[in-house]
Amino acid sequence: MIWDSRRLTQLIDVARGRVPAERCLRHCRIVNVLTGRVETSDLAVHGGFIAGWGHYEALESIDAENMFLCPGFIDGHIHLESSLLSPIQFCAAAAPWGTTAVVADPHEMANVLGLEGIRYLLEATDGLPMDVYFNLPSCVPASPLETSGAVLRGSDLFPLLRHPRVLGLAEMMNFPGVLASVPEVIDKLLLFQEHCIDGHSPQLSGLDLNAYLAAGISSDHECTSLQEAREKLSRGMVLMIREGSQSKDLARLLPAVDDHTWPQCLLVSDDRHPDDLLREGHMNAIVNHAMALGLEPVRALTLATWTPARHFRLGRQGAVAPGYQADFTLSPTLTPWVPQRVFKKGREIARNGKILVPGDLFQSHSPPESPMALAPPSPEALAVSPQPGLLRVIEVQEGSLFTRQLLVTPKVEKGQVAVDLDRDILKLVVFNRYRSDCPPSLGFVRGFGLRKGAMATTVAHDSHNLMAVGTNDNDIVHVVETLRRVGGGMAIGSTEEPVAVLPLPIAGLMSDEPAWEVVERLEILKARAASWGCRLHNPLMALSFLALPVIPELKLTDLGLVDVSTFSFVPLFQTQ
């Protein structure tokens, strides 16, 4: 907002009651996150800002019908790409649930398209009826243990710091690099010392945690236990309590929020998948879950409004008070919070779950071309010869990004290590989609339960190569080839049945279709996976995190099998 004397003088005059407000909401029960109380009053709005509470004349009066009114929700850490929706379609899906601002990490897009991808997101989020702020990605690539589509150094990020919606540096996943004072990491930390620097440090403790915080990093959304959360809070860290579609930490970490620590806590989604977004909501669903777990309602709302605004220094957002941006929602009940009407800068943008903004706003911006340099795959390239020792197998855990390492005696058929359906051991493959001359990386996984066919996706955190899991090599190759031809997306099928595909033309990460259409296609994929024996709630999303080499314990990247605890490659077979 650029102020001038006329705008400021007019707001002062309205607040004093000397001239009528643009509109006044009558009979509100205002959730005051500054005091923790609910107060009944009228609310005057003018020029996109709150003029004040009390008796006001207005050009337009809206009867709030004694509904509760609270600030618009702010998601303090989200990857827009994980919604599988373009920024415009994400806004259309999330705003009706009461979200009026998000702080996004364009890490996924940047790993595929570099600066070009970040600039696309900045352009595509400009002028939306939702404030989309950004923290610039700190780790592109996420680690030296994988191949991404780009490499971004501090000098590459520097020109973007001047953008008004860039707030700071996003999750510093390379905590070993911080602790070792790796020059490239230090350069980025120095560049952002006067800005917010978000963290990502699962299980970091003691002196190493001290060192990580001393580098200027101020938050974490990767706590694995209540004890870890309390230690980080005690040392001044802001606790982002995540309740996303894939990783759910709220029940475990909520006891860390008390009368002393709540100002250091906020609720975040991190990743919100499109089906969850349409059916359950966004921040409203997390707030309601926190209430159901026993968190006092006004405090729950505060952790999705006031505390994220304070952490990210959003000076006129996060509260309903004079001079604040007029972002708020109305709900007939305090608990659960059911956003029936949503206002952004004083203008109603959604009602009863439907966006009210004119459709011409939701025109797509042309994204950069999505990379797909992968050559046609062959079954022969997927063969694994047996070796001495036990086979390392990745075990998936439902509702968590963490995996376990299993050591098993391999099943051998025709001189090759084979899939073992009786023990639910499937083949896992990662193809480098940025280069045509790289062989696939091979591994094995347990926990999918798939009895036939194969699944593949170009949403494969964090470098987003093409990843597949399957019951046999021919099906894996068939599904991968189908996905290669469409240029990226998610797919499931076999050589005996048609391959079902969700195309993701924007960087192989996002669709440009409306949310309902994306969800329809995703449901087809999930239903087929379930009919073929898969036990996971969202198998393609679970698959997408098996290449993430910064979350313990064992992962597979395009370069090989990674032991995250040692941040190093390990062979497929462990010898005695």
mmCIF file of C-alpha atoms in Angstrom, residues 271-490:
data_model
loop_
_atom_site.group_PDB
_atom_site.id
_atom_site.type_symbol
_atom_site.label_atom_id
_atom_site.label_comp_id
_atom_site.label_asym_id
_atom_site.label_seq_id
_atom_site.Cartn_x
_atom_site.Cartn_y
_atom_site.Cartn_z
ATOM 1 C CA ASP A 271 1.671 -28.965 1.869
ATOM 2 C CA ARG A 272 -2.063 -28.947 1.137
ATOM 3 C CA HIS A 273 -3.268 -31.328 -1.535
ATOM 4 C CA PRO A 274 -6.152 -30.305 -3.798
ATOM 5 C CA ASP A 275 -8.656 -32.906 -2.598
ATOM 6 C CA ASP A 276 -8.103 -31.929 1.039
ATOM 7 C CA LEU A 277 -8.259 -28.263 0.069
ATOM 8 C CA LEU A 278 -11.638 -28.586 -1.629
ATOM 9 C CA ARG A 279 -13.298 -30.913 0.880
ATOM 10 C CA GLU A 280 -11.818 -30.032 4.262
ATOM 11 C CA GLY A 281 -10.455 -26.542 3.741
ATOM 12 C CA HIS A 282 -7.165 -24.857 4.412
ATOM 13 C CA MET A 283 -6.152 -23.043 7.611
ATOM 14 C CA ASN A 284 -9.717 -23.301 8.932
ATOM 15 C CA ALA A 285 -9.340 -27.098 9.027
ATOM 16 C CA ILE A 286 -6.097 -26.830 11.021
ATOM 17 C CA VAL A 287 -7.599 -24.299 13.441
ATOM 18 C CA ASN A 288 -10.657 -26.487 13.989
ATOM 19 C CA HIS A 289 -8.491 -29.533 14.579
ATOM 20 C CA ALA A 290 -6.495 -27.598 17.174
ATOM 21 C CA MET A 291 -9.748 -26.607 18.892
ATOM 22 C CA ALA A 292 -10.931 -30.221 18.845
ATOM 23 C CA LEU A 293 -7.662 -31.240 20.509
ATOM 24 C CA GLY A 294 -8.369 -28.814 23.346
ATOM 25 C CA LEU A 295 -6.735 -25.532 22.359
ATOM 26 C CA GLU A 296 -8.805 -22.565 23.539
ATOM 27 C CA PRO A 297 -10.717 -21.261 20.463
ATOM 28 C CA VAL A 298 -9.487 -17.657 20.427
ATOM 29 C CA ARG A 299 -5.910 -18.834 20.913
ATOM 30 C CA ALA A 300 -6.284 -21.307 18.066
ATOM 31 C CA LEU A 301 -7.460 -18.497 15.808
ATOM 32 C CA THR A 302 -4.598 -16.315 17.034
ATOM 33 C CA LEU A 303 -2.007 -18.884 15.943
ATOM 34 C CA ALA A 304 -3.327 -18.604 12.384
ATOM 35 C CA THR A 305 -3.565 -14.812 12.299
ATOM 36 C CA TRP A 306 -1.682 -12.645 14.783
ATOM 37 C CA THR A 307 1.416 -14.761 15.462
ATOM 38 C CA PRO A 308 2.305 -15.395 11.797
ATOM 39 C CA ALA A 309 1.804 -11.702 11.036
ATOM 40 C CA ARG A 310 4.190 -10.788 13.853
ATOM 41 C CA HIS A 311 6.798 -13.347 12.888
ATOM 42 C CA PHE A 312 6.918 -12.126 9.295
ATOM 43 C CA ARG A 313 6.651 -8.446 10.266
ATOM 44 C CA LEU A 314 3.398 -7.859 8.423
ATOM 45 C CA GLY A 315 2.665 -4.675 10.323
ATOM 46 C CA ARG A 316 -0.977 -4.042 9.381
ATOM 47 C CA GLN A 317 -2.199 -7.641 9.149
ATOM 48 C CA GLY A 318 -3.233 -10.388 11.523
ATOM 49 C CA ALA A 319 -5.671 -8.507 13.779
ATOM 50 C CA VAL A 320 -9.003 -6.675 13.677
ATOM 51 C CA ALA A 321 -8.045 -3.223 14.936
ATOM 52 C CA PRO A 322 -7.967 0.404 13.710
ATOM 53 C CA GLY A 323 -5.478 0.934 10.910
ATOM 54 C CA TYR A 324 -5.204 -2.760 10.084
ATOM 55 C CA GLN A 325 -5.944 -4.135 6.651
ATOM 56 C CA ALA A 326 -9.609 -5.100 6.485
ATOM 57 C CA ASP A 327 -9.056 -8.832 6.024
ATOM 58 C CA PHE A 328 -11.544 -10.892 8.012
ATOM 59 C CA THR A 329 -14.019 -13.745 7.929
ATOM 60 C CA LEU A 330 -17.446 -14.289 9.458
ATOM 61 C CA SER A 331 -18.527 -17.560 11.045
ATOM 62 C CA PRO A 332 -21.838 -18.433 12.753
ATOM 63 C CA THR A 333 -19.917 -20.329 15.446
ATOM 64 C CA LEU A 334 -16.662 -19.790 17.270
ATOM 65 C CA THR A 335 -15.925 -23.488 17.337
ATOM 66 C CA PRO A 336 -15.810 -24.893 14.796
ATOM 67 C CA TRP A 337 -14.869 -21.923 12.644
ATOM 68 C CA VAL A 338 -16.993 -22.071 9.475
ATOM 69 C CA PRO A 339 -16.135 -19.148 7.160
ATOM 70 C CA GLN A 340 -19.412 -18.078 5.555
ATOM 71 C CA ARG A 341 -18.262 -14.673 4.357
ATOM 72 C CA VAL A 342 -14.686 -13.646 3.555
ATOM 73 C CA PHE A 343 -13.484 -10.057 3.139
ATOM 74 C CA LYS A 344 -10.191 -8.922 1.670
ATOM 75 C CA LYS A 345 -9.236 -5.240 2.040
ATOM 76 C CA GLY A 346 -12.822 -4.526 2.976
ATOM 77 C CA ARG A 347 -14.307 -6.183 -0.082
ATOM 78 C CA GLU A 348 -16.285 -9.412 0.132
ATOM 79 C CA ILE A 349 -14.442 -11.979 -1.975
ATOM 80 C CA ALA A 350 -16.180 -15.239 -0.997
ATOM 81 C CA ARG A 351 -19.486 -16.374 0.442
ATOM 82 C CA ASN A 352 -20.679 -19.829 1.473
ATOM 83 C CA GLY A 353 -17.679 -21.537 -0.070
ATOM 84 C CA LYS A 354 -17.840 -19.749 -3.426
ATOM 85 C CA ILE A 355 -15.414 -17.163 -4.763
ATOM 86 C CA LEU A 356 -17.140 -13.889 -5.709
ATOM 87 C CA VAL A 357 -14.299 -12.270 -7.616
ATOM 88 C CA PRO A 358 -15.080 -11.764 -11.335
ATOM 89 C CA GLY A 359 -13.965 -14.671 -13.488
ATOM 90 C CA ASP A 360 -11.748 -12.571 -15.745
ATOM 91 C CA LEU A 361 -9.279 -12.264 -12.848
ATOM 92 C CA PHE A 362 -8.616 -15.974 -13.044
ATOM 93 C CA GLN A 363 -6.903 -15.997 -16.400
ATOM 94 C CA SER A 364 -3.798 -18.156 -16.563
ATOM 95 C CA HIS A 365 -0.327 -16.678 -16.922
ATOM 96 C CA SER A 366 1.862 -18.479 -19.429
ATOM 97 C CA PRO A 367 4.448 -20.526 -17.512
ATOM 98 C CA PRO A 368 7.926 -21.398 -18.761
ATOM 99 C CA GLU A 369 8.284 -24.659 -20.652
ATOM 100 C CA SER A 370 8.522 -27.709 -18.400
ATOM 101 C CA PRO A 371 11.789 -29.667 -18.815
ATOM 102 C CA MET A 372 11.592 -33.307 -19.925
ATOM 103 C CA ALA A 373 14.900 -34.465 -21.408
ATOM 104 C CA LEU A 374 14.424 -38.093 -20.372
ATOM 105 C CA ALA A 375 15.070 -40.609 -23.141
ATOM 106 C CA PRO A 376 12.590 -43.486 -23.638
ATOM 107 C CA PRO A 377 13.209 -45.982 -20.811
ATOM 108 C CA SER A 378 13.840 -49.705 -21.190
ATOM 109 C CA PRO A 379 13.196 -52.677 -18.860
ATOM 110 C CA GLU A 380 16.817 -53.779 -19.207
ATOM 111 C CA ALA A 381 17.989 -50.595 -17.466
ATOM 112 C CA LEU A 382 15.987 -51.549 -14.369
ATOM 113 C CA ALA A 383 17.706 -54.880 -13.716
ATOM 114 C CA VAL A 384 19.357 -55.300 -10.292
ATOM 115 C CA SER A 385 22.019 -57.972 -9.916
ATOM 116 C CA PRO A 386 22.261 -59.680 -6.502
ATOM 117 C CA GLN A 387 25.292 -58.942 -4.376
ATOM 118 C CA PRO A 388 26.589 -60.246 -1.042
ATOM 119 C CA GLY A 389 24.819 -58.965 2.038
ATOM 120 C CA LEU A 390 21.316 -57.797 2.910
ATOM 121 C CA LEU A 391 19.151 -55.613 0.678
ATOM 122 C CA ARG A 392 18.423 -52.101 1.909
ATOM 123 C CA VAL A 393 14.700 -51.363 1.645
ATOM 124 C CA ILE A 394 12.938 -48.044 2.297
ATOM 125 C CA GLU A 395 9.870 -48.417 4.512
ATOM 126 C CA VAL A 396 7.119 -45.820 4.062
ATOM 127 C CA GLN A 397 5.212 -44.515 7.096
ATOM 128 C CA GLU A 398 1.651 -43.298 6.622
ATOM 129 C CA GLY A 399 1.194 -39.636 7.569
ATOM 130 C CA SER A 400 4.914 -38.905 7.838
ATOM 131 C CA LEU A 401 7.771 -37.796 5.618
ATOM 132 C CA PHE A 402 10.123 -39.983 7.646
ATOM 133 C CA THR A 403 11.077 -43.428 6.402
ATOM 134 C CA ARG A 404 12.817 -46.414 7.976
ATOM 135 C CA GLN A 405 15.678 -48.503 6.665
ATOM 136 C CA LEU A 406 15.010 -52.238 6.529
ATOM 137 C CA LEU A 407 17.619 -54.911 5.869
ATOM 138 C CA VAL A 408 16.144 -57.997 4.207
ATOM 139 C CA THR A 409 17.241 -61.086 2.343
ATOM 140 C CA PRO A 410 16.440 -60.335 -1.291
ATOM 141 C CA LYS A 411 14.205 -62.443 -3.484
ATOM 142 C CA VAL A 412 16.161 -63.573 -6.556
ATOM 143 C CA GLU A 413 14.575 -64.780 -9.789
ATOM 144 C CA LYS A 414 16.354 -65.532 -13.061
ATOM 145 C CA GLY A 415 19.582 -64.152 -11.679
ATOM 146 C CA GLN A 416 18.093 -60.750 -10.736
ATOM 147 C CA VAL A 417 16.748 -59.218 -7.533
ATOM 148 C CA ALA A 418 12.979 -59.363 -7.906
ATOM 149 C CA VAL A 419 9.940 -57.643 -6.512
ATOM 150 C CA ASP A 420 8.500 -59.632 -3.582
ATOM 151 C CA LEU A 421 4.739 -59.082 -3.379
ATOM 152 C CA ASP A 422 4.371 -61.476 -0.439
ATOM 153 C CA ARG A 423 6.547 -59.158 1.659
ATOM 154 C CA ASP A 424 5.249 -55.983 -0.047
ATOM 155 C CA ILE A 425 8.684 -55.145 -1.447
ATOM 156 C CA LEU A 426 8.353 -53.194 -4.699
ATOM 157 C CA LYS A 427 10.896 -51.685 -7.058
ATOM 158 C CA LEU A 428 11.571 -47.947 -6.768
ATOM 159 C CA VAL A 429 13.145 -45.993 -9.637
ATOM 160 C CA VAL A 430 14.267 -42.384 -10.098
ATOM 161 C CA PHE A 431 14.946 -41.048 -13.614
ATOM 162 C CA ASN A 432 16.841 -37.789 -14.167
ATOM 163 C CA ARG A 433 14.444 -35.711 -16.275
ATOM 164 C CA TYR A 434 16.895 -32.860 -16.918
ATOM 165 C CA ARG A 435 19.471 -34.913 -18.832
ATOM 166 C CA SER A 436 19.104 -37.695 -21.379
ATOM 167 C CA ASP A 437 22.392 -39.499 -20.668
ATOM 168 C CA CYS A 438 21.845 -40.577 -17.042
ATOM 169 C CA PRO A 439 20.952 -44.144 -16.051
ATOM 170 C CA PRO A 440 18.023 -44.610 -13.654
ATOM 171 C CA SER A 441 18.663 -44.940 -9.942
ATOM 172 C CA LEU A 442 17.264 -48.169 -8.473
ATOM 173 C CA GLY A 443 15.997 -49.191 -5.045
ATOM 174 C CA PHE A 444 13.259 -51.067 -3.221
ATOM 175 C CA VAL A 445 10.417 -49.939 -0.981
ATOM 176 C CA ARG A 446 7.884 -51.448 1.411
ATOM 177 C CA GLY A 447 4.578 -50.005 2.567
ATOM 178 C CA PHE A 448 2.614 -49.353 -0.628
ATOM 179 C CA GLY A 449 0.822 -52.689 -0.770
ATOM 180 C CA LEU A 450 0.443 -52.477 -4.542
ATOM 181 C CA ARG A 451 -0.337 -55.884 -6.073
ATOM 182 C CA LYS A 452 -0.200 -54.966 -9.768
ATOM 183 C CA GLY A 453 0.864 -52.186 -12.120
ATOM 184 C CA ALA A 454 3.018 -49.144 -11.440
ATOM 185 C CA MET A 455 2.761 -45.478 -10.439
ATOM 186 C CA ALA A 456 4.932 -42.564 -11.534
ATOM 187 C CA THR A 457 5.191 -38.845 -10.812
ATOM 188 C CA THR A 458 7.288 -35.803 -11.676
ATOM 189 C CA VAL A 459 6.334 -34.340 -8.287
ATOM 190 C CA ALA A 460 9.355 -35.837 -6.532
ATOM 191 C CA HIS A 461 10.755 -33.642 -3.794
ATOM 192 C CA ASP A 462 12.922 -31.737 -3.963
ATOM 193 C CA SER A 463 14.518 -31.874 -7.387
ATOM 194 C CA HIS A 464 11.401 -33.264 -9.056
ATOM 195 C CA ASN A 465 12.920 -35.859 -11.269
ATOM 196 C CA LEU A 466 10.630 -38.609 -12.549
ATOM 197 C CA MET A 467 9.970 -41.215 -9.852
ATOM 198 C CA ALA A 468 8.185 -44.551 -10.165
ATOM 199 C CA VAL A 469 7.213 -47.532 -8.034
ATOM 200 C CA GLY A 470 5.890 -50.779 -9.430
ATOM 201 C CA THR A 471 5.325 -54.484 -9.273
ATOM 202 C CA ASN A 472 7.362 -55.311 -12.395
ATOM 203 C CA ASP A 473 9.805 -53.634 -14.764
ATOM 204 C CA ASN A 474 7.563 -53.690 -17.841
ATOM 205 C CA ASP A 475 4.753 -51.847 -16.085
ATOM 206 C CA ILE A 476 7.161 -49.299 -14.644
ATOM 207 C CA VAL A 477 8.612 -48.580 -18.090
ATOM 208 C CA HIS A 478 5.136 -48.367 -19.652
ATOM 209 C CA VAL A 479 3.827 -45.834 -17.125
ATOM 210 C CA VAL A 480 7.047 -43.796 -17.171
ATOM 211 C CA GLU A 481 6.970 -43.597 -20.961
ATOM 212 C CA THR A 482 3.356 -42.390 -20.876
ATOM 213 C CA LEU A 483 4.285 -39.654 -18.401
ATOM 214 C CA ARG A 484 7.386 -38.722 -20.401
ATOM 215 C CA ARG A 485 5.262 -38.160 -23.499
ATOM 216 C CA VAL A 486 2.799 -35.816 -21.781
ATOM 217 C CA GLY A 487 5.680 -33.820 -20.291
ATOM 218 C CA GLY A 488 5.067 -34.453 -16.604
ATOM 219 C CA GLY A 489 2.390 -35.208 -14.062
ATOM 220 C CA MET A 490 1.124 -38.236 -12.157
#
